């Protein structure tokens, strides 16, 4: 999963009281509780507001790990402690995401834990079925369907190895996660909702919703500052992702609270686009239209890990970087989503 970092509370100058974040927290938990309370009445319709609430909770976890909404790390963590999404311990998400914020290593298949790239050497040794799944995962449809399962498999497989070695950060993260799962599971049971409906109708689709954002937000440009996107999203997506669609602004100012990101983008638009090499997408509808069943970028990283012989590359038909409309795009996509 890549190199990890030792976490410390981010330094920030944002206000002590962040009203919009508190409102988002109250709204998120209110919708989630209402869905469970009315589960029998809503039936299958519960999956829509349920998945949206859990996806928003993931965005709030992202906000918390960057030091919001208070100056107390313990209080912040307590606010998003309950694992509504069931599958990813918050402290694993926190450590891996902060490692991802090493911008010099963005998209690196070795060092960026949120990268969906692989290397030529790894690709050459991969089972053909696994390779096909990963290639399909490079399409938007594949990322929505397969992306959550592939991400969770990679996370759990790596963490199981670390657990067996007794790494205290891993053990502690999963023990805390288990404690939080107990009240969430009890609430689901008390609501009368089928656990399978919650898992596959709410929790799994919530990760897919998050991957709408992560599918497009980075690419493997040679210039470090060109690797992070701006997506001019509809207000619905901006709220669901807490303005993280302005991802280049977030990476430049990682401790800026979510409700200030759009203002910063509007104030510095020209500078941001100059800095990120005009990596701009007109909205998630554009992403859907262009890459629903088409691989947007190659699976093999175009710059890192080219350690296989030429005949290996030819034999496995590794996709090559493509020419873009705005000039040469040496692409190879990273995906995060849940992590």
CSV table of C-alpha atoms in Angstrom, one decimal:
chain,number,residue,atom,x,y,z
A,1,UNK,CA,0.0,0.0,0.0
A,2,UNK,CA,3.0,2.3,0.0
A,3,UNK,CA,5.0,4.3,2.5
A,4,UNK,CA,3.1,5.5,5.6
A,5,UNK,CA,3.6,8.6,7.7
A,6,UNK,CA,3.4,9.2,11.4
A,7,UNK,CA,0.4,11.3,12.0
A,8,UNK,CA,0.3,14.5,13.9
A,9,UNK,CA,-2.4,17.1,14.2
A,10,UNK,CA,-2.2,19.5,11.2
A,11,UNK,CA,-1.4,23.1,11.9
A,12,UNK,CA,-4.1,25.4,10.8
A,13,UNK,CA,-5.4,29.0,11.1
A,14,UNK,CA,-9.0,28.3,10.5
A,15,UNK,CA,-11.6,29.5,13.0
A,16,UNK,CA,-12.1,27.7,16.3
A,17,UNK,CA,-15.8,27.2,15.5
A,18,UNK,CA,-16.5,26.0,11.9
A,19,UNK,CA,-20.3,26.3,11.6
A,20,UNK,CA,-20.7,24.7,8.1
A,21,UNK,CA,-18.8,21.6,9.1
A,22,UNK,CA,-21.0,21.2,12.2
A,23,UNK,CA,-24.1,21.6,10.1
A,24,UNK,CA,-22.7,18.9,7.7
A,25,UNK,CA,-22.1,16.6,10.6
A,26,UNK,CA,-25.6,17.1,12.0
A,27,UNK,CA,-27.2,16.7,8.5
A,28,UNK,CA,-25.2,13.5,7.8
A,29,UNK,CA,-26.1,11.7,11.0
A,30,UNK,CA,-29.7,12.9,10.9
A,31,UNK,CA,-30.2,11.4,7.4
A,32,UNK,CA,-28.5,8.2,8.4
A,33,UNK,CA,-30.6,7.8,11.5
A,34,UNK,CA,-33.8,8.7,9.6
A,35,UNK,CA,-33.0,6.0,7.0
A,36,UNK,CA,-32.7,3.4,9.7
A,37,UNK,CA,-35.7,4.6,11.7
A,38,UNK,CA,-37.9,4.4,8.5
A,39,UNK,CA,-36.1,1.4,7.0
A,40,UNK,CA,-39.3,-0.8,6.9
A,41,UNK,CA,-41.3,2.0,5.4
A,42,UNK,CA,-38.7,2.9,2.8
A,43,UNK,CA,-37.8,-0.6,1.8
A,44,UNK,CA,-35.4,-0.6,-1.1
A,45,UNK,CA,-35.7,3.2,-1.4
A,46,UNK,CA,-33.6,3.4,1.7
A,47,UNK,CA,-30.5,2.7,-0.3
A,48,UNK,CA,-30.4,6.1,-2.0
A,49,UNK,CA,-30.4,8.5,1.1
A,50,UNK,CA,-28.4,5.8,3.0
A,51,UNK,CA,-25.6,5.6,0.5
A,52,UNK,CA,-25.5,9.4,0.2
A,53,UNK,CA,-25.3,9.8,4.0
A,54,UNK,CA,-22.4,7.3,4.2
A,55,UNK,CA,-20.5,8.9,1.3
A,56,UNK,CA,-20.9,12.3,3.0
A,57,UNK,CA,-19.6,10.7,6.2
A,58,UNK,CA,-16.5,9.6,4.3
A,59,UNK,CA,-16.0,13.2,3.1
A,60,UNK,CA,-16.4,14.4,6.7
A,61,UNK,CA,-13.7,11.9,7.8
A,62,UNK,CA,-11.4,13.4,5.2
A,63,UNK,CA,-12.2,16.9,6.7
A,64,UNK,CA,-11.4,15.6,10.2
A,65,UNK,CA,-8.1,14.1,9.4
A,66,UNK,CA,-7.0,17.5,8.0
A,67,UNK,CA,-7.7,19.1,11.4
A,68,UNK,CA,-11.4,20.1,11.4
A,69,UNK,CA,-13.8,21.3,12.8
A,70,UNK,CA,-12.0,21.9,16.2
A,71,UNK,CA,-8.5,22.3,17.4
A,72,UNK,CA,-8.8,19.1,19.4
A,73,UNK,CA,-7.7,16.0,17.4
A,74,UNK,CA,-9.5,13.7,19.9
A,75,UNK,CA,-12.8,15.6,19.7
A,76,UNK,CA,-12.6,15.7,15.9
A,77,UNK,CA,-12.0,11.9,15.8
A,78,UNK,CA,-14.9,11.3,18.2
A,79,UNK,CA,-17.2,13.2,15.8
A,80,UNK,CA,-16.7,10.7,13.0
A,81,UNK,CA,-15.8,7.7,15.1
A,82,UNK,CA,-18.8,5.5,14.1
A,83,UNK,CA,-17.9,3.6,11.0
A,84,UNK,CA,-21.0,4.1,9.0
A,85,UNK,CA,-19.3,2.6,5.9
A,86,UNK,CA,-18.4,-0.5,7.9
A,87,UNK,CA,-15.2,-1.5,6.0
A,88,UNK,CA,-12.4,1.0,6.5
A,89,UNK,CA,-10.9,1.8,10.0
A,90,UNK,CA,-10.7,5.6,10.3
A,91,UNK,CA,-7.1,5.5,11.5
A,92,UNK,CA,-6.1,3.5,8.5
A,93,UNK,CA,-7.8,6.0,6.2
A,94,UNK,CA,-6.1,8.8,8.1
A,95,UNK,CA,-2.6,7.4,7.9
A,96,UNK,CA,-2.8,6.3,4.3
A,97,UNK,CA,-4.4,9.5,3.1
A,98,UNK,CA,-1.8,11.7,4.8
A,99,UNK,CA,0.9,9.6,3.2
A,100,UNK,CA,-0.9,10.3,-0.1
A,101,UNK,CA,-0.4,14.0,0.6
A,102,UNK,CA,3.3,13.6,-0.2
A,103,UNK,CA,2.8,15.4,-3.4
A,104,UNK,CA,6.2,14.6,-4.9
A,105,UNK,CA,5.1,10.9,-4.9
A,106,UNK,CA,1.5,11.4,-6.2
A,107,UNK,CA,0.4,8.4,-8.4
A,108,UNK,CA,3.6,6.5,-7.6
A,109,UNK,CA,2.5,2.8,-7.5
A,110,UNK,CA,5.1,2.2,-4.8
A,111,UNK,CA,4.7,5.2,-2.5
A,112,UNK,CA,1.2,6.6,-3.1
A,113,UNK,CA,-1.3,4.4,-1.2
A,114,UNK,CA,-4.2,5.8,-3.2
A,115,UNK,CA,-2.7,5.0,-6.6
A,116,UNK,CA,-4.4,2.5,-9.0
A,117,UNK,CA,-1.3,2.3,-11.2
A,118,UNK,CA,0.9,-0.7,-11.5
A,119,UNK,CA,4.4,-1.2,-12.9
A,120,UNK,CA,5.4,-3.1,-16.0
A,121,UNK,CA,7.2,-5.7,-13.9
A,122,UNK,CA,4.1,-6.2,-11.7
A,123,UNK,CA,1.8,-6.3,-14.8
A,124,UNK,CA,4.0,-8.9,-16.4
A,125,UNK,CA,3.8,-11.2,-13.4
A,126,UNK,CA,0.1,-10.7,-12.8
A,127,UNK,CA,-2.5,-13.4,-13.5
A,128,UNK,CA,-4.4,-12.6,-16.7
A,129,UNK,CA,-7.8,-12.5,-15.0
A,130,UNK,CA,-6.4,-10.0,-12.4
A,131,UNK,CA,-5.0,-8.0,-15.2
A,132,UNK,CA,-8.3,-7.8,-17.0
A,133,UNK,CA,-10.1,-6.7,-13.9
A,134,UNK,CA,-7.6,-3.9,-13.3
A,135,UNK,CA,-7.9,-2.8,-16.9
A,136,UNK,CA,-11.7,-2.7,-16.7
A,137,UNK,CA,-11.2,-0.7,-13.4
A,138,UNK,CA,-9.6,2.0,-15.5
A,139,UNK,CA,-13.0,2.8,-17.1
A,140,UNK,CA,-15.6,4.8,-15.2
A,141,UNK,CA,-18.1,2.0,-15.1
A,142,UNK,CA,-15.4,-0.5,-13.9
A,143,UNK,CA,-14.3,1.9,-11.2
A,144,UNK,CA,-17.9,2.2,-9.9
A,145,UNK,CA,-18.5,-1.5,-9.9
A,146,UNK,CA,-15.0,-3.1,-9.2
A,147,UNK,CA,-13.2,-0.2,-7.6
A,148,UNK,CA,-14.5,-0.6,-4.1
A,149,UNK,CA,-13.8,-4.3,-4.0
A,150,UNK,CA,-10.3,-3.9,-5.4
A,151,UNK,CA,-9.4,-1.2,-3.0
A,152,UNK,CA,-10.8,-3.1,0.0
A,153,UNK,CA,-9.0,-6.2,-1.0
A,154,UNK,CA,-5.7,-4.4,-1.3
A,155,UNK,CA,-6.2,-2.7,2.0
A,156,UNK,CA,-7.2,-5.8,4.0
A,157,UNK,CA,-4.6,-8.0,2.4
A,158,UNK,CA,-1.8,-5.7,3.3
A,159,UNK,CA,-3.2,-5.0,6.8
A,160,UNK,CA,-3.6,-8.7,7.5
A,161,UNK,CA,0.1,-9.1,6.9
A,162,UNK,CA,0.9,-6.2,9.2
A,163,UNK,CA,-1.5,-7.5,11.8
A,164,UNK,CA,0.3,-10.8,11.8
A,165,UNK,CA,3.5,-9.0,12.4
A,166,UNK,CA,1.9,-7.3,15.4
A,167,UNK,CA,2.3,-3.8,14.2
A,168,UNK,CA,0.7,-1.7,16.9
A,169,UNK,CA,-0.8,1.0,14.7
A,170,UNK,CA,-2.6,-1.6,12.6
A,171,UNK,CA,-3.8,-3.6,15.6
A,172,UNK,CA,-5.0,-0.5,17.4
A,173,UNK,CA,-6.8,0.9,14.3
A,174,UNK,CA,-8.8,-2.3,13.8
A,175,UNK,CA,-9.6,-2.7,17.5
A,176,UNK,CA,-11.0,0.8,17.6
A,177,UNK,CA,-12.9,0.0,14.4
A,178,UNK,CA,-14.4,-3.0,16.1
A,179,UNK,CA,-15.6,-0.9,19.0
A,180,UNK,CA,-17.3,1.5,16.6
A,181,UNK,CA,-18.9,-1.3,14.6
A,182,UNK,CA,-20.8,-2.5,17.6
A,183,UNK,CA,-23.3,0.4,17.9
A,184,UNK,CA,-23.6,0.7,14.1
A,185,UNK,CA,-24.4,-3.0,13.8
A,186,UNK,CA,-26.8,-2.7,16.7
A,187,UNK,CA,-28.6,0.2,15.1
A,188,UNK,CA,-28.9,-1.7,11.8
A,189,UNK,CA,-30.3,-4.7,13.6
A,190,UNK,CA,-32.8,-2.6,15.6
A,191,UNK,CA,-34.0,-0.9,12.4
A,192,UNK,CA,-35.1,-4.2,10.9
A,193,UNK,CA,-33.1,-3.6,7.8
A,194,UNK,CA,-31.4,-6.6,6.3
A,195,UNK,CA,-27.6,-6.5,7.0
A,196,UNK,CA,-27.1,-7.6,3.3
A,197,UNK,CA,-29.1,-4.6,2.1
A,198,UNK,CA,-27.0,-2.3,4.2
A,199,UNK,CA,-23.7,-3.8,3.0
A,200,UNK,CA,-24.5,-4.1,-0.7
A,201,UNK,CA,-27.2,-1.4,-1.0
A,202,UNK,CA,-25.7,1.3,1.1
A,203,UNK,CA,-22.1,0.8,2.3
A,204,UNK,CA,-20.7,-0.5,-1.0
A,205,UNK,CA,-22.4,2.0,-3.3
A,206,UNK,CA,-21.2,4.8,-0.9
A,207,UNK,CA,-17.6,3.9,-1.8
A,208,UNK,CA,-18.6,3.9,-5.4
A,209,UNK,CA,-19.9,7.5,-5.0
A,210,UNK,CA,-16.6,8.6,-3.4
A,211,UNK,CA,-14.8,7.0,-6.4
A,212,UNK,CA,-16.7,9.3,-8.7
A,213,UNK,CA,-14.4,12.0,-7.3
A,214,UNK,CA,-11.2,9.9,-7.0
A,215,UNK,CA,-11.5,8.5,-10.6
A,216,UNK,CA,-10.5,11.8,-12.1
A,217,UNK,CA,-8.6,13.8,-9.5
A,218,UNK,CA,-5.0,12.8,-10.3
A,219,UNK,CA,-2.9,11.7,-13.3
A,220,UNK,CA,0.8,10.9,-13.8
A,221,UNK,CA,2.1,14.1,-15.3
A,222,UNK,CA,5.9,14.6,-15.3
A,223,UNK,CA,5.5,18.0,-13.5
A,224,UNK,CA,4.5,17.4,-9.8
A,225,UNK,CA,2.1,20.4,-9.8
A,226,UNK,CA,0.4,19.1,-13.0
A,227,UNK,CA,-0.8,15.9,-11.3
A,228,UNK,CA,-3.9,17.2,-9.5
A,229,UNK,CA,-7.2,18.2,-11.1
A,230,UNK,CA,-9.9,20.8,-10.8
A,231,UNK,CA,-13.4,19.5,-11.5
A,232,UNK,CA,-16.1,22.2,-12.0
A,233,UNK,CA,-18.8,20.2,-10.4
A,234,UNK,CA,-22.5,20.7,-9.8
A,235,UNK,CA,-23.5,21.9,-6.4
A,236,UNK,CA,-24.8,18.4,-5.5
A,237,UNK,CA,-21.4,16.9,-6.0
A,238,UNK,CA,-19.6,19.8,-4.3
A,239,UNK,CA,-21.7,19.3,-1.2
A,240,UNK,CA,-21.3,15.5,-1.2
A,241,UNK,CA,-17.5,15.8,-1.6
A,242,UNK,CA,-17.2,18.9,0.5
A,243,UNK,CA,-15.6,20.8,-2.3
A,244,UNK,CA,-12.8,18.3,-2.7
A,245,UNK,CA,-13.5,18.4,-6.4
A,246,UNK,CA,-11.3,21.5,-6.3
A,247,UNK,CA,-8.6,19.0,-5.6
A,248,UNK,CA,-5.6,21.1,-6.8
A,249,UNK,CA,-6.6,23.8,-4.4
A,250,UNK,CA,-6.9,21.2,-1.6
A,251,UNK,CA,-3.4,19.8,-2.2
A,252,UNK,CA,-2.0,23.3,-2.2
A,253,UNK,CA,-3.8,24.3,0.9
A,254,UNK,CA,-4.6,20.9,2.7
A,255,UNK,CA,-5.7,22.5,6.0
A,256,UNK,CA,-8.1,25.0,4.4
A,257,UNK,CA,-11.7,24.1,5.6
A,258,UNK,CA,-13.9,22.7,2.9
A,259,UNK,CA,-16.3,25.7,2.7
A,260,UNK,CA,-13.3,28.0,1.8
A,261,UNK,CA,-12.0,25.9,-1.1
A,262,UNK,CA,-14.5,27.2,-3.7
A,263,UNK,CA,-13.9,30.8,-2.7
A,264,UNK,CA,-10.1,30.2,-3.0
A,265,UNK,CA,-10.6,28.6,-6.4
A,266,UNK,CA,-12.7,31.5,-7.7
A,267,UNK,CA,-10.2,34.0,-6.4
A,268,UNK,CA,-7.1,32.2,-7.8
A,269,UNK,CA,-8.6,30.4,-10.9
A,270,UNK,CA,-5.9,31.6,-13.4
A,271,UNK,CA,-3.0,30.9,-11.0
A,272,UNK,CA,-4.4,27.5,-10.1
A,273,UNK,CA,-4.8,26.4,-13.7
A,274,UNK,CA,-1.4,27.7,-14.6
A,275,UNK,CA,0.1,25.7,-11.7
A,276,UNK,CA,-1.7,22.5,-12.5
A,277,UNK,CA,-1.1,22.5,-16.2
A,278,UNK,CA,-4.7,23.3,-17.1
A,279,UNK,CA,-5.8,19.9,-15.7
A,280,UNK,CA,-9.5,20.9,-15.7
A,281,UNK,CA,-12.6,18.9,-16.1
A,282,UNK,CA,-16.0,20.5,-16.8
A,283,UNK,CA,-18.0,18.3,-14.5
A,284,UNK,CA,-18.6,14.7,-13.6
A,285,UNK,CA,-21.1,14.4,-16.4
A,286,UNK,CA,-18.2,15.0,-18.8
A,287,UNK,CA,-16.3,12.2,-17.1
A,288,UNK,CA,-19.3,9.9,-17.5
A,289,UNK,CA,-19.8,10.7,-21.2
A,290,UNK,CA,-16.1,10.3,-22.2
A,291,UNK,CA,-15.0,7.4,-20.1
A,292,UNK,CA,-18.0,5.2,-19.1
A,293,UNK,CA,-16.7,2.2,-21.0
A,294,UNK,CA,-13.3,3.6,-22.2
A,295,UNK,CA,-10.1,3.4,-20.3
A,296,UNK,CA,-9.1,7.0,-19.6
A,297,UNK,CA,-5.5,6.3,-19.1
A,298,UNK,CA,-3.1,3.3,-19.1
A,299,UNK,CA,-2.9,1.0,-16.1
A,300,UNK,CA,0.9,0.8,-16.2
A,301,UNK,CA,2.6,4.0,-14.8
A,302,UNK,CA,4.3,5.8,-17.7
A,303,UNK,CA,7.3,6.9,-15.7
A,304,UNK,CA,7.9,4.6,-12.7
A,305,UNK,CA,8.9,0.9,-12.5
A,306,UNK,CA,9.8,0.2,-16.0
A,307,UNK,CA,11.8,-2.9,-15.0
A,308,UNK,CA,10.5,-5.5,-17.5
A,309,UNK,CA,12.1,-6.4,-20.8
A,310,UNK,CA,10.6,-4.9,-23.9
A,311,UNK,CA,9.2,-8.3,-25.1
A,312,UNK,CA,7.2,-8.5,-21.9
A,313,UNK,CA,5.5,-5.2,-22.5
A,314,UNK,CA,4.6,-6.2,-26.1
A,315,UNK,CA,3.4,-9.7,-25.0
A,316,UNK,CA,0.9,-8.2,-22.5
A,317,UNK,CA,-0.1,-5.3,-24.7
A,318,UNK,CA,0.4,-2.7,-22.0
A,319,UNK,CA,-1.6,0.5,-23.0
A,320,UNK,CA,0.7,3.3,-24.0
A,321,UNK,CA,0.4,7.0,-22.9
A,322,UNK,CA,-1.9,8.9,-25.3
A,323,UNK,CA,-1.8,12.2,-27.0
A,324,UNK,CA,-4.3,14.7,-25.6
A,325,UNK,CA,-6.2,17.4,-27.3
A,326,UNK,CA,-4.3,20.1,-25.4
A,327,UNK,CA,-0.9,18.7,-26.1
A,328,UNK,CA,0.9,15.5,-25.2
A,329,UNK,CA,-0.6,13.9,-22.1
A,330,UNK,CA,1.6,11.2,-20.6
A,331,UNK,CA,-1.1,9.7,-18.5
A,332,UNK,CA,-1.5,6.8,-16.2
A,333,UNK,CA,-4.3,7.0,-13.7
A,334,UNK,CA,-4.4,6.8,-10.0
A,335,UNK,CA,-7.6,6.1,-8.1
A,336,UNK,CA,-8.4,6.5,-4.4
A,337,UNK,CA,-11.9,6.6,-3.6
A,338,UNK,CA,-12.3,5.0,-0.3
A,339,UNK,CA,-8.8,5.4,0.8
